[in-house]
Coordinates of C-alpha atoms and ligand atoms in Angstrom, one line a residue:
X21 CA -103.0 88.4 0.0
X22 CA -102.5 87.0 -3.6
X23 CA -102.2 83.0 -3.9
X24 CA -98.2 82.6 -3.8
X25 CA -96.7 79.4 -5.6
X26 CA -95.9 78.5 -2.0
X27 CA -99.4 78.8 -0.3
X28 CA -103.1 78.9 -1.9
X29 CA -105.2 81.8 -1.2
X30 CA -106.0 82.0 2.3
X31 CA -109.9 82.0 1.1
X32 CA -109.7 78.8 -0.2
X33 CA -108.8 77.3 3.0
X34 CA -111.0 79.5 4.8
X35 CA -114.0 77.9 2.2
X36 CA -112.6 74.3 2.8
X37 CA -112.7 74.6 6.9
X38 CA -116.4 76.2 6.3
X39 CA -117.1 73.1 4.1
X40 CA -116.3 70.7 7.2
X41 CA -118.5 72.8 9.4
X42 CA -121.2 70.6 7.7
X43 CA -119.4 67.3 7.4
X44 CA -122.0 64.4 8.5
X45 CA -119.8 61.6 10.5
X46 CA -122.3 59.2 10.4
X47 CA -123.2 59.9 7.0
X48 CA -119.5 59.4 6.2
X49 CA -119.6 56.1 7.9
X50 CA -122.8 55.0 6.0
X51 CA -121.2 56.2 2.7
X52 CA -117.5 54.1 2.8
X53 CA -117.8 51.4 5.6
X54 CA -121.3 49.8 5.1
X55 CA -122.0 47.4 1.8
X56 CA -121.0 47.6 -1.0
X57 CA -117.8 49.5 -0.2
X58 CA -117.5 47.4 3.3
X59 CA -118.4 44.1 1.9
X60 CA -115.7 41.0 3.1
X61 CA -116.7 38.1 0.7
X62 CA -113.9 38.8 -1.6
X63 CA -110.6 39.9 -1.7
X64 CA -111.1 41.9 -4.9
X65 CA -113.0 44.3 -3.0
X66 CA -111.7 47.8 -1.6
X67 CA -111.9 47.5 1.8
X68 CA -110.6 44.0 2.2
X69 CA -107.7 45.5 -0.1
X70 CA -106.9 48.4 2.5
X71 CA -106.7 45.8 5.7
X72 CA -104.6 43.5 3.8
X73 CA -102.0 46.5 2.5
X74 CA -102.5 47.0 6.4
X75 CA -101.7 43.6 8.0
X76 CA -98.9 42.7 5.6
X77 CA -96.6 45.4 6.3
X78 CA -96.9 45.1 9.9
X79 CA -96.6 41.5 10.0
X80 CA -92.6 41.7 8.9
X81 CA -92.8 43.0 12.3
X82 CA -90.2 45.7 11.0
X83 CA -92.5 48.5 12.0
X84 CA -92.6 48.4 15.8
X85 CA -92.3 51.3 18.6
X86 CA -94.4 53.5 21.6
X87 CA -96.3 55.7 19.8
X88 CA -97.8 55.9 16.3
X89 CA -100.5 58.5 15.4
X90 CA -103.3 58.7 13.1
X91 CA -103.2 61.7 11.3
X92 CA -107.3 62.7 10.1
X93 CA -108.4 59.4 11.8
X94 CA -112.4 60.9 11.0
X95 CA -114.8 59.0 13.1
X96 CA -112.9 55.5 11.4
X97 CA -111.0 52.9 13.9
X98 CA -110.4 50.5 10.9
X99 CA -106.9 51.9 10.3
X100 CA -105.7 50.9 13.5
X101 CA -106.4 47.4 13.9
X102 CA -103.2 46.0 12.8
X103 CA -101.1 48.8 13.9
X104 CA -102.4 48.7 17.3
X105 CA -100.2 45.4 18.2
X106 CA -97.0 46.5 17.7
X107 CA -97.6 50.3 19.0
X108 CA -97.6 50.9 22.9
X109 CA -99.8 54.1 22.3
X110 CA -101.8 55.4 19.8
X111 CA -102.6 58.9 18.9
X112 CA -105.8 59.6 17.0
X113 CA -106.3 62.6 15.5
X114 CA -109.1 65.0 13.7
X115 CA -109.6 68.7 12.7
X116 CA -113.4 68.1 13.9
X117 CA -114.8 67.8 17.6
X118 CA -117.8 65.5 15.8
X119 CA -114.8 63.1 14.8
X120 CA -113.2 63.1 18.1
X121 CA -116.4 62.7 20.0
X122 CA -117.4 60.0 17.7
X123 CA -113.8 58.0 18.0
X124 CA -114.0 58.7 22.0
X125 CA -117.3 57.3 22.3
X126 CA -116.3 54.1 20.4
X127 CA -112.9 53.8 23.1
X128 CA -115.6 53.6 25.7
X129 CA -117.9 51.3 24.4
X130 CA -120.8 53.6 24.5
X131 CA -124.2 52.3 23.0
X132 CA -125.1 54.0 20.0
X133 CA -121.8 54.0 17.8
X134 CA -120.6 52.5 14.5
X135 CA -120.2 48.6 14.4
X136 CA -117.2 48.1 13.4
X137 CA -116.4 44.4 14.5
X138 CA -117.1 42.7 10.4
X139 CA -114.0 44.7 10.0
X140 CA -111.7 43.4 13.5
X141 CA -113.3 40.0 12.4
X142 CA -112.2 40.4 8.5
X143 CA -108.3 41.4 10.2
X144 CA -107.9 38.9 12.8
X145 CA -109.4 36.6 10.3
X146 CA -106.4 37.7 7.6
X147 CA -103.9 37.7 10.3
X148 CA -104.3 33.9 10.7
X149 CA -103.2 34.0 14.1
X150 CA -106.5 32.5 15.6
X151 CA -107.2 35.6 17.4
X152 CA -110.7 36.4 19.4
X153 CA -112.0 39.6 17.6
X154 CA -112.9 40.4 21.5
X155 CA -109.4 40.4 22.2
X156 CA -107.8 42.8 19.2
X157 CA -111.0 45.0 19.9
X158 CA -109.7 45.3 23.7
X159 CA -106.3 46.0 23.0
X160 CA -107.1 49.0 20.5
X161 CA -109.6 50.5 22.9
X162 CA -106.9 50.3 25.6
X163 CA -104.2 51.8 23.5
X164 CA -106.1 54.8 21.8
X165 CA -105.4 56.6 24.3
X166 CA -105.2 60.3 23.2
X167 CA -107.3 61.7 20.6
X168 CA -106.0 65.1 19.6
X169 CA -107.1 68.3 17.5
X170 CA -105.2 69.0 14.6
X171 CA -104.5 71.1 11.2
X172 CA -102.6 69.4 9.1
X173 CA -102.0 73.2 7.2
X174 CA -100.0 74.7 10.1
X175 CA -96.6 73.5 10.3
X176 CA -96.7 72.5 13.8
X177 CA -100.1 70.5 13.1
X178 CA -100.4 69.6 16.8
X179 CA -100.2 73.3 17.9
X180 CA -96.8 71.8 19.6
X181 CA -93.9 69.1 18.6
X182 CA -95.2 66.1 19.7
X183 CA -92.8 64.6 22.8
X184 CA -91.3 62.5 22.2
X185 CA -92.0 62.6 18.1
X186 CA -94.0 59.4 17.3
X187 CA -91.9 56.2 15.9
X188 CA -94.6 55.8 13.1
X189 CA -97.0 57.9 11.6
X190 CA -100.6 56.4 9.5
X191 CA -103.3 58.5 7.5
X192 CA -106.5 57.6 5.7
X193 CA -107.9 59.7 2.8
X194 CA -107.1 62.6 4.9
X195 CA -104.1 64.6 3.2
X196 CA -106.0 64.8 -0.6
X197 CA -109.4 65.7 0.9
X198 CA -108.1 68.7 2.6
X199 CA -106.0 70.2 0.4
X200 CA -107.0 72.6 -2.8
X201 CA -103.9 71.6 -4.5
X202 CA -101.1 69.2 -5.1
X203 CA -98.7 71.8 -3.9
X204 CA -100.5 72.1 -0.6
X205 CA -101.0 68.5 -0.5
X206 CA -96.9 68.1 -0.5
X207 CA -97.1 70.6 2.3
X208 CA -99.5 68.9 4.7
X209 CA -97.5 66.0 4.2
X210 CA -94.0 67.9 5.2
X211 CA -96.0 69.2 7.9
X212 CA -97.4 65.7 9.4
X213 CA -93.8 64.2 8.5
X214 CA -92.5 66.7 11.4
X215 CA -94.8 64.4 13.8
X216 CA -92.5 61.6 12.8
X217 CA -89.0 60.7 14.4
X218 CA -86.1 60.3 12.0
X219 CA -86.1 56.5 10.8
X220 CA -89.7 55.9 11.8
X221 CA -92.1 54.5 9.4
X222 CA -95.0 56.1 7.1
X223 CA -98.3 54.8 6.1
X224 CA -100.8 56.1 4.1
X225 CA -103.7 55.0 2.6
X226 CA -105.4 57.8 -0.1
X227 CA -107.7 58.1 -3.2
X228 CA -106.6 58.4 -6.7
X229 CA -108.6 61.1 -8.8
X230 CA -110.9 62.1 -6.9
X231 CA -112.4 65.4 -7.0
X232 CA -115.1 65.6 -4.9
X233 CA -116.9 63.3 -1.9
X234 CA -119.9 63.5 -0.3
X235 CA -120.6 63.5 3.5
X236 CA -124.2 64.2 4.4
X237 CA -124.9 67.6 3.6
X238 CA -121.4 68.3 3.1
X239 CA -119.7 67.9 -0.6
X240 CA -116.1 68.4 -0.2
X241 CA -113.3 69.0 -2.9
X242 CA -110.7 66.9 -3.4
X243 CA -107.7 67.5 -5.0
X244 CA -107.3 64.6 -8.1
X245 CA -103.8 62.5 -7.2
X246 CA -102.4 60.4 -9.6
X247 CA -99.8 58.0 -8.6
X248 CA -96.7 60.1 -9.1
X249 CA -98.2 63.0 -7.3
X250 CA -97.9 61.2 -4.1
X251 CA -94.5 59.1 -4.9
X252 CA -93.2 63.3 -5.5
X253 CA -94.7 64.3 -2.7
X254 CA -93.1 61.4 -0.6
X255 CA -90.1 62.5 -1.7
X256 CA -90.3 66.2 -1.3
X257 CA -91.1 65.6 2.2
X258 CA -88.2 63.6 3.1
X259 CA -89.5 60.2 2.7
X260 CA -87.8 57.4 1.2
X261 CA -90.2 55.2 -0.5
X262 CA -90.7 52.0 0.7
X263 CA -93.8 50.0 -1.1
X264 CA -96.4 51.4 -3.0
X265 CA -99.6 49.7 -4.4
X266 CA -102.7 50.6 -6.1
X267 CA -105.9 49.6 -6.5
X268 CA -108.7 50.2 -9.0
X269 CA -112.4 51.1 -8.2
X270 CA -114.6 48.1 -9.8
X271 CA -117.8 50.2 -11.4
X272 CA -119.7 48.5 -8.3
X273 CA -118.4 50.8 -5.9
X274 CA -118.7 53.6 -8.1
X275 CA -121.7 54.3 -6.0
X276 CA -121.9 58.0 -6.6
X277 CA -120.6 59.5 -2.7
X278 CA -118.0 60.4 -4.6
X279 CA -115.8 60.3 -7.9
X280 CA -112.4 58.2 -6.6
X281 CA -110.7 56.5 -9.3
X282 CA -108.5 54.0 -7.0
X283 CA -107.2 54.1 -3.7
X284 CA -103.3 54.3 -3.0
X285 CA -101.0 52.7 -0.4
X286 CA -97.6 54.0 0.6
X287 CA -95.5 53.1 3.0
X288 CA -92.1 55.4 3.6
X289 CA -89.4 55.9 5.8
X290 CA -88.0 59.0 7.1
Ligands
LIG19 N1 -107.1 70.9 8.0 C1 -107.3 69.6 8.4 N2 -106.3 68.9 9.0 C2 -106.5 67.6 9.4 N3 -107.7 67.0 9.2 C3 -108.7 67.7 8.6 C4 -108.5 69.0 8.2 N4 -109.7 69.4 7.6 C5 -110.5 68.3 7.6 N5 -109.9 67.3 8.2 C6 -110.5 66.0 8.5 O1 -110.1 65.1 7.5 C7 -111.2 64.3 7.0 C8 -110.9 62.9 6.8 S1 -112.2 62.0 6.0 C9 -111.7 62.5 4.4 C10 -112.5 61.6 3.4 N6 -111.7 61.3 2.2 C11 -112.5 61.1 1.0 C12 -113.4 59.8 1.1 C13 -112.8 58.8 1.9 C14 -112.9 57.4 1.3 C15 -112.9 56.3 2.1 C16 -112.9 55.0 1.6 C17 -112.9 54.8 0.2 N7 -112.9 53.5 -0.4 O2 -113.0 53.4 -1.6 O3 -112.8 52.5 0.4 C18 -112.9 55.9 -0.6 C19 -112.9 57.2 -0.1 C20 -112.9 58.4 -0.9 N8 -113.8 59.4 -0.3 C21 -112.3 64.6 8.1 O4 -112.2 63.6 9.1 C22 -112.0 66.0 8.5 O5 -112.5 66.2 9.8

């Protein structure tokens, strides 16, 4: 079938899934959440940007509920860490069985996985409330507690409604990574904003002009957002826009695994 205005050729989805066949988590990992991308001595750098977007809005302590999910968690867990205290249950979710794996072996505690405690240091640390690391680490491995397939294409991205619909809905550089276009990037968002319960809260976290990224041997297409792309798309899908913040790429962590201009925060209501 022709590529509609509505929907991009099937192929193109059909060569994006093929893409992820060969997407490296650990290479992933390596590429965004070790130096100099994960590097804490400074506020002016990205990751210590993304956990503070994080930590502030949750700390007004408006956002609160029993279940938020994660929609294209990857193999990541840094997301979470200030959601996880005012969420009963979290719901992680990934297209690829790798990701899962790699998420469920981290819940366990298994030898072997990513460190990620420089990062539930850097949050408890910015969250000034004195808390062990230990502690917030415990809590999020107690309340991950489902870690589910998903397709953010089909419009029931779970294969089924999610019951009851989650109070709050998060996602991480997922939406613009798998998408060919902007139009089906405003459609994965309407489709994930089904997940969400009327009135409940969206975050997302995303890159700004990127094109491509690199994953091992995988080098996936992205499709380029600029600000207003996503603040249209918000809209589109029902959201009413809440805060939104940006935040350039220094030339330091231009670092060639991939071409991201800035990174985007969002936060919406339904
Ligand atoms: N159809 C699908 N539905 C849902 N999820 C799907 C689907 N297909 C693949 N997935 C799933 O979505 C993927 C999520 S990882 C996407 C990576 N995004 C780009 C990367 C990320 C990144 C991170 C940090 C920073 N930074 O500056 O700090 C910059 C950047 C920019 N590059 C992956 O888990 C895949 O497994």
């Amino acid at each position: 079938a022709g590529a509609t205005a509505a929907a991009p050729r099937h192929e193109t989805l059909a060569a994006l899934r093929e893409g992820y066949q060969h997407f490296d988590p650990r290479a992933y990992l390596q590429n965004n959440y070790l130096p100099p991308r994960a590097d804490f001595s400074s506020e002016e750098f990205v990751v210590p940007w993304k956990l503070r977007c994080l930590a502030e809005t949750f700390a007004s302590g408006e956002i609160h509920g029993r279940t938020l999910i994660d929609v294209g968690s990857g193999p990541t867990i840094y997301q979470l860490l200030s959601a996880c205290d005012h969420f009963e249950e979290i719901v992680a979710t990934d297209y690829l069985a790798v990701n899962r794996e790699e998420l469920g072996r981290w819940v366990r505690g298994e030898p072997g996985t990513f460190d990620w405690s420089p990062f539930i240091q850097h949050v408890c640390k910015i969250e000034g409330r004195g808390e062990p690391w230990q502690e917030k680490e415990r809590r999020l491995r107690d309340r991950l507690s489902r870690i589910l397939p998903i397709d953010v294409h089909r419009p029931d991205p779970l294969g089924a409604p999610l019951r009851p619909p989650a109070d709050a809905l998060l996602s991480a550089f997922c939406l613009e990574a798998v998408s060919p276009d902007r139009a089906a990037f405003a459609r994965a968002l309407a489709h994930v904003g089904s997940l969400l319960r009327p009135g409940g809260h969206a975050l997302l976290l995303g890159a700004l002009g990127e094109s491509f990224y690199l994953a091992g041997a995988a080098r996936l297409p992205v499709v380029p957002l600029a600000e207003d792309d996503v603040r249209t798309a918000l809209t589109g899908a029902g959201f009413a826009l809440r805060d939104f913040r940006s935040y350039a790429m220094p030339p330091a962590l231009r670092t060639g695994v991939d071409d991201v201009d800035g990174v985007f925060f969002a936060h919406a209501q339904k």
